[in-house]
Tab-separated table of C-alpha atoms in Angstrom:
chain	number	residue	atom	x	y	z
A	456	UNK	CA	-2.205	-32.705	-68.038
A	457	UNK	CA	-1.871	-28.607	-67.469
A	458	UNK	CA	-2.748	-27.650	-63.680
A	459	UNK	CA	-3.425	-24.376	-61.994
A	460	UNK	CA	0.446	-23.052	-60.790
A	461	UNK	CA	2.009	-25.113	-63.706
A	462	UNK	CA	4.475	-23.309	-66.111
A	463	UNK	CA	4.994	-24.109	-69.619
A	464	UNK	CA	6.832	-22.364	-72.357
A	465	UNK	CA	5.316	-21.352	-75.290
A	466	UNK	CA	5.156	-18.906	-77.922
A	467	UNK	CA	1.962	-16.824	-78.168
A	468	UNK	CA	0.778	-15.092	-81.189
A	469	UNK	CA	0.064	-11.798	-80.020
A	470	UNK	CA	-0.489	-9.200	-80.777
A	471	UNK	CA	0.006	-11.434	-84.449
A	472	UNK	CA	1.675	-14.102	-85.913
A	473	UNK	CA	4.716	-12.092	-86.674
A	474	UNK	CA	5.410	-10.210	-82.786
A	475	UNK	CA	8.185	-10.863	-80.579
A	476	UNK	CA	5.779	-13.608	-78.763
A	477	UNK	CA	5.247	-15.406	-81.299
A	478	UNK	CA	9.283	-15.736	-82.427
A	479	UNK	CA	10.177	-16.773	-78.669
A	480	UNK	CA	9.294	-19.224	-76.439
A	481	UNK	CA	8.314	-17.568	-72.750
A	482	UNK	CA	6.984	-19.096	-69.626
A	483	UNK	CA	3.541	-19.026	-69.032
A	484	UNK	CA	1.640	-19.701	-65.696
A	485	UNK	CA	-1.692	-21.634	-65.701
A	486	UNK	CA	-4.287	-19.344	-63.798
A	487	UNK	CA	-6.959	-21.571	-64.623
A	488	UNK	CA	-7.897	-24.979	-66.568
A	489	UNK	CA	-11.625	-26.239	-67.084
A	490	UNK	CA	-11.398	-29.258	-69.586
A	491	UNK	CA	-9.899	-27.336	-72.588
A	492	UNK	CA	-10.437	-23.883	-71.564
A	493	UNK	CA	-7.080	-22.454	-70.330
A	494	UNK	CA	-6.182	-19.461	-69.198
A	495	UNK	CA	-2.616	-18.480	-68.710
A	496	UNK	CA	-0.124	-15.660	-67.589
A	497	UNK	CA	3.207	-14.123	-68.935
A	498	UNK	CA	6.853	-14.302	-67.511
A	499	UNK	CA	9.846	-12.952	-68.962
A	500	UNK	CA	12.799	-12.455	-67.685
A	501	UNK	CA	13.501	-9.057	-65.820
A	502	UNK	CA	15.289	-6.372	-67.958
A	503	UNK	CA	16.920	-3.025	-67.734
A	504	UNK	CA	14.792	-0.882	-69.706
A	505	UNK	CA	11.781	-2.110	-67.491
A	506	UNK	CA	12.688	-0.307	-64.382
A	507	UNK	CA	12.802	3.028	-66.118
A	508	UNK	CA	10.363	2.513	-68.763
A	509	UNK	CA	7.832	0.044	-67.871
A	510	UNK	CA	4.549	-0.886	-69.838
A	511	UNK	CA	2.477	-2.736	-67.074
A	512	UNK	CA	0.893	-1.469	-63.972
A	513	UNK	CA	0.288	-5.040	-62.370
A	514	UNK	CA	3.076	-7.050	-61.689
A	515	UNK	CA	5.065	-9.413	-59.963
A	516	UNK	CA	8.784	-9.435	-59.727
A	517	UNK	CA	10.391	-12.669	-58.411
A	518	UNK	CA	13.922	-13.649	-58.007
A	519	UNK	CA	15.190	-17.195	-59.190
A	520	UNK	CA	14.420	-19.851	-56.525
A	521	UNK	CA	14.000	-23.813	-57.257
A	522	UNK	CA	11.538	-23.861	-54.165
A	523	UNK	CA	9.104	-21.068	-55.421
A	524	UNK	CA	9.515	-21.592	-59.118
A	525	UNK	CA	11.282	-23.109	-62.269
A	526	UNK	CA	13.232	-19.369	-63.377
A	527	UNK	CA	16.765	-19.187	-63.978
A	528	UNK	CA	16.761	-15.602	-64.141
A	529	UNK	CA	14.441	-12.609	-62.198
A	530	UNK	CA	11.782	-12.685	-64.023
A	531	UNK	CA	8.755	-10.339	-64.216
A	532	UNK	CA	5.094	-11.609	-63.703
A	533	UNK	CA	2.883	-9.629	-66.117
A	534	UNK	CA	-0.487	-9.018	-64.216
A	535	UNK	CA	-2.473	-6.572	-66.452
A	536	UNK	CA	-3.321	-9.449	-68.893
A	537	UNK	CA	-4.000	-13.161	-69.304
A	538	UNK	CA	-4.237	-15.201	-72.223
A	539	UNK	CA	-6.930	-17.810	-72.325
A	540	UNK	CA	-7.839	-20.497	-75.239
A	541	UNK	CA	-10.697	-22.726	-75.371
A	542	UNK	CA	-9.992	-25.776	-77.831
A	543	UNK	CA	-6.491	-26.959	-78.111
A	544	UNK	CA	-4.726	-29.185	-75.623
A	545	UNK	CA	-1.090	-28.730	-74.387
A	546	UNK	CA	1.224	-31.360	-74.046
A	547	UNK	CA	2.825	-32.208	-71.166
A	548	UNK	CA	6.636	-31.620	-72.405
A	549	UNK	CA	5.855	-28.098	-72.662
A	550	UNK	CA	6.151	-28.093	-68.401
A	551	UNK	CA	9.729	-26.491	-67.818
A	552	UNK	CA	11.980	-28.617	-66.133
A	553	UNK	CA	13.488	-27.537	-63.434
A	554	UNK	CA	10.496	-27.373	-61.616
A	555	UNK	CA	6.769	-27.906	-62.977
A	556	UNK	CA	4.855	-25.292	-60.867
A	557	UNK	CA	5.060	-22.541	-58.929
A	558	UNK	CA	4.779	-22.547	-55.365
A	559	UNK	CA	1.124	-21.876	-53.814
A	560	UNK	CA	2.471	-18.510	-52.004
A	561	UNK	CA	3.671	-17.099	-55.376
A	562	UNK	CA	0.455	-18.066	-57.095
A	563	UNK	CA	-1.538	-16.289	-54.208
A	564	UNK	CA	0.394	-12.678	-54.808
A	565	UNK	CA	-0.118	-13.302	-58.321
A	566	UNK	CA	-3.612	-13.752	-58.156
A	567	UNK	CA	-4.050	-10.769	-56.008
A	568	UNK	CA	-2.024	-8.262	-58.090
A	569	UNK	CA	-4.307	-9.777	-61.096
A	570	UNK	CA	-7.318	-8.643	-59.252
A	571	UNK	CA	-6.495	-5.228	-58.176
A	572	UNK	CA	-7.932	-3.252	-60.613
A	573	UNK	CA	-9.122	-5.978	-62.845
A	574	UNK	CA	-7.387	-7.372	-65.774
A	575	UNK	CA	-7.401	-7.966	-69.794
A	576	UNK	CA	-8.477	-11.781	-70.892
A	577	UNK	CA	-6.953	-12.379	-74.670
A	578	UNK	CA	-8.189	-14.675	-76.583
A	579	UNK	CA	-6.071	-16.496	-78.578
A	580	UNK	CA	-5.803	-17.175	-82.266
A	581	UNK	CA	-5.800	-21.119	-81.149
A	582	UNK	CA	-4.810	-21.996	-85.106
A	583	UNK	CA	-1.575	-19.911	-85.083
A	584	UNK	CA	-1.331	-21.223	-81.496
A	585	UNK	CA	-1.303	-24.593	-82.871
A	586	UNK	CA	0.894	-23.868	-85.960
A	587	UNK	CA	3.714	-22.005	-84.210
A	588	UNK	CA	3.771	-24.755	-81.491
A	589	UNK	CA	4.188	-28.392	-82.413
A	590	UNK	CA	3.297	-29.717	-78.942
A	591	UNK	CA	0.097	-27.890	-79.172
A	592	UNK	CA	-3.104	-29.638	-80.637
C-alpha cells in the first residue's frame, strides 16, 4: 500500500502520452491517499539549466541523504503542481529502494512551499497511466 511521504517512480502522461514524463520514469511523492484517490508530487534530479532558467516558482531543493530521502542525486521538489488520480491502484514495487519515504521534516517544507500561493491539481489520464506503467492497475 502507497502512504503519505512514500516515493515511487513512475512515468506520468503529461502534458500527453508522448512528453518527456511519459518516456521516463521520475520519483513521485505521495501528498495524499484516500482509498484510491492519490495525489502525488514531482522530483527530478537537479540540473544546470534550472538555476538560470527555471520554470517553477515553488520548490524544494534537497541534497542526497539516506536519512531524509531515497535520491541519489540533488534533486528538485516541484511545488507549483500535483498530480492526483482517482481509480487505479499502485503497486507496491513501484516504492524506490533505497529508502521508501521521505522523512517527516522534508514532507513538512514541502507541504508549506505547496501552500504558499496555492497550487495546480492535474488530473491524470488514469488509462495512459495504466498503459505506460505495468505495475499500475
Amino acid at each position: 500500500m502507497i502512504d503519505r511521504r512514500d516515493v515511487i517512480r513512475m512515468k506520468i502522461p503529461y502534458p500527453g502520452i508522448s512528453s518527456k514524463l511519459a518516456m521516463y520514469t521520475h520519483m513521485y511523492i505521495c501528498k495524499e491517499t484516500d482509498y484510491k484517490a492519490y495525489e502525488y508530487i514531482k522530483c527530478q534530479s537537479l540540473k544546470p539549466y534550472m538555476l538560470v532558467n527555471n520554470t517553477m516558482r515553488h520548490y524544494w531543493d534537497e541534497a542526497p541523504d539516506i536519512e531524509r530521502n531515497p535520491f541519489r542525486h540533488t534533486t528538485r521538489i516541484d511545488c507549483d503542481k500535483t498530480f492526483g488520480t482517482e481509480t487505479v491502484s499502485y503497486d507496491d514495487e513501484l516504492k524506490t529502494t533505497s529508502r521508501p519515504d521521505v522523512c517527516k521534516e522534508l514532507f513538512d517544507k514541502v507541504l508549506v512551499e505547496l501552500e504558499k500561493d496555492g497550487y495546480s491539481r492535474i488530473a491524470l489520464d488514469e488509462d495512459e497511466l495504466r498503459r505506460i506503467n505495468h505495475l499500475i492497475n
